[in-house]
mmCIF file of C-alpha atoms in Angstrom:
data_model
loop_
_atom_site.group_PDB
_atom_site.id
_atom_site.type_symbol
_atom_site.label_atom_id
_atom_site.label_comp_id
_atom_site.label_asym_id
_atom_site.label_seq_id
_atom_site.Cartn_x
_atom_site.Cartn_y
_atom_site.Cartn_z
ATOM 1 C CA UNK J 1 -2.245 -12.895 -12.672
ATOM 2 C CA UNK J 2 -2.223 -12.204 -9.035
ATOM 3 C CA UNK J 3 1.027 -13.132 -7.388
ATOM 4 C CA UNK J 4 0.701 -10.998 -4.313
ATOM 5 C CA UNK J 5 -2.037 -12.476 -2.186
ATOM 6 C CA UNK J 6 -2.874 -11.219 1.235
ATOM 7 C CA UNK J 7 -5.165 -12.512 3.924
ATOM 8 C CA UNK J 8 -5.006 -11.908 7.642
ATOM 9 C CA UNK J 9 -1.946 -14.097 8.237
ATOM 10 C CA UNK J 10 -0.174 -14.751 4.937
ATOM 11 C CA UNK J 11 1.630 -12.744 2.264
ATOM 12 C CA UNK J 12 3.017 -14.561 -0.769
ATOM 13 C CA UNK J 13 6.192 -13.011 -2.162
ATOM 14 C CA UNK J 14 6.245 -11.970 -5.800
ATOM 15 C CA UNK J 15 8.826 -13.971 -7.803
ATOM 16 C CA UNK J 16 11.612 -11.915 -9.427
ATOM 17 C CA UNK J 17 10.538 -12.858 -12.971
ATOM 18 C CA UNK J 18 7.085 -11.369 -12.393
ATOM 19 C CA UNK J 19 8.460 -7.823 -12.391
ATOM 20 C CA UNK J 20 9.246 -8.189 -16.126
ATOM 21 C CA UNK J 21 6.245 -10.349 -17.008
ATOM 22 C CA UNK J 22 3.693 -9.045 -19.490
ATOM 23 C CA UNK J 23 0.894 -10.499 -17.374
ATOM 24 C CA UNK J 24 1.787 -8.014 -14.626
ATOM 25 C CA UNK J 25 0.418 -5.331 -16.954
ATOM 26 C CA UNK J 26 -2.798 -7.219 -17.711
ATOM 27 C CA UNK J 27 -5.781 -8.067 -15.549
ATOM 28 C CA UNK J 28 -6.114 -11.587 -14.124
ATOM 29 C CA UNK J 29 -9.316 -12.223 -16.091
ATOM 30 C CA UNK J 30 -7.186 -12.382 -19.211
ATOM 31 C CA UNK J 31 -5.286 -15.426 -17.910
ATOM 32 C CA UNK J 32 -8.146 -16.929 -15.915
ATOM 33 C CA UNK J 33 -11.021 -16.733 -18.425
ATOM 34 C CA UNK J 34 -14.502 -18.086 -17.968
ATOM 35 C CA UNK J 35 -14.862 -21.811 -18.788
ATOM 36 C CA UNK J 36 -15.173 -22.362 -22.514
ATOM 37 C CA UNK J 37 -13.539 -19.032 -23.392
ATOM 38 C CA UNK J 38 -10.614 -18.836 -25.781
ATOM 39 C CA UNK J 39 -7.097 -18.933 -24.369
ATOM 40 C CA UNK J 40 -5.574 -17.796 -27.663
ATOM 41 C CA UNK J 41 -4.896 -14.170 -26.687
ATOM 42 C CA UNK J 42 -3.400 -15.096 -23.323
ATOM 43 C CA UNK J 43 -1.144 -17.681 -24.962
ATOM 44 C CA UNK J 44 -0.095 -15.171 -27.604
ATOM 45 C CA UNK J 45 0.909 -12.671 -24.918
ATOM 46 C CA UNK J 46 2.820 -15.394 -23.056
ATOM 47 C CA UNK J 47 4.683 -16.250 -26.256
ATOM 48 C CA UNK J 48 6.096 -12.726 -26.392
ATOM 49 C CA UNK J 49 7.026 -12.613 -22.703
ATOM 50 C CA UNK J 50 10.587 -12.832 -21.377
ATOM 51 C CA UNK J 51 9.259 -14.471 -18.212
ATOM 52 C CA UNK J 52 7.527 -17.358 -19.964
ATOM 53 C CA UNK J 53 9.971 -20.124 -18.924
ATOM 54 C CA UNK J 54 10.299 -19.122 -15.257
ATOM 55 C CA UNK J 55 6.522 -18.618 -15.127
ATOM 56 C CA UNK J 56 5.946 -22.161 -16.384
ATOM 57 C CA UNK J 57 8.555 -23.500 -13.961
ATOM 58 C CA UNK J 58 6.774 -21.658 -11.128
ATOM 59 C CA UNK J 59 3.386 -23.078 -12.131
ATOM 60 C CA UNK J 60 4.708 -26.623 -12.316
ATOM 61 C CA UNK J 61 6.625 -26.360 -9.028
ATOM 62 C CA UNK J 62 3.598 -24.884 -7.240
ATOM 63 C CA UNK J 63 1.004 -27.143 -8.871
ATOM 64 C CA UNK J 64 -0.989 -24.233 -10.297
ATOM 65 C CA UNK J 65 -4.160 -25.867 -11.571
ATOM 66 C CA UNK J 66 -6.046 -22.920 -13.040
ATOM 67 C CA UNK J 67 -5.390 -20.379 -15.746
ATOM 68 C CA UNK J 68 -2.678 -19.893 -18.327
ATOM 69 C CA UNK J 69 0.866 -20.033 -16.939
ATOM 70 C CA UNK J 70 3.990 -19.971 -19.078
ATOM 71 C CA UNK J 71 1.837 -20.141 -22.196
ATOM 72 C CA UNK J 72 0.173 -23.424 -21.249
ATOM 73 C CA UNK J 73 -3.376 -24.196 -20.197
ATOM 74 C CA UNK J 74 -4.314 -26.353 -17.228
ATOM 75 C CA UNK J 75 -4.641 -29.480 -19.360
ATOM 76 C CA UNK J 76 -1.350 -28.811 -21.177
ATOM 77 C CA UNK J 77 0.497 -28.427 -17.861
ATOM 78 C CA UNK J 78 -1.144 -31.580 -16.553
ATOM 79 C CA UNK J 79 0.003 -33.522 -19.650
ATOM 80 C CA UNK J 80 3.516 -32.118 -19.187
ATOM 81 C CA UNK J 81 3.587 -33.360 -15.587
ATOM 82 C CA UNK J 82 2.639 -36.868 -16.715
ATOM 83 C CA UNK J 83 5.568 -37.170 -19.091
ATOM 84 C CA UNK J 84 8.283 -39.550 -17.901
#
């Protein structure tokens, strides 16, 4: 997952939880697979990660619409947002 994005005018700070996150040691393609690819391995890695809860909170607060965040897919996060 890429948390540190840079363009000519903007730098996004890396959240504190990301330093301990297992995804920081894995390439972004693992968490942003091609359409139709399995998310099983990414979700398994998320399940073992200490940063899973703050990662999910980050994704929900920032309306992340792509990839696996906090162990949930795009559609799972969308369903979670719809809950009353």
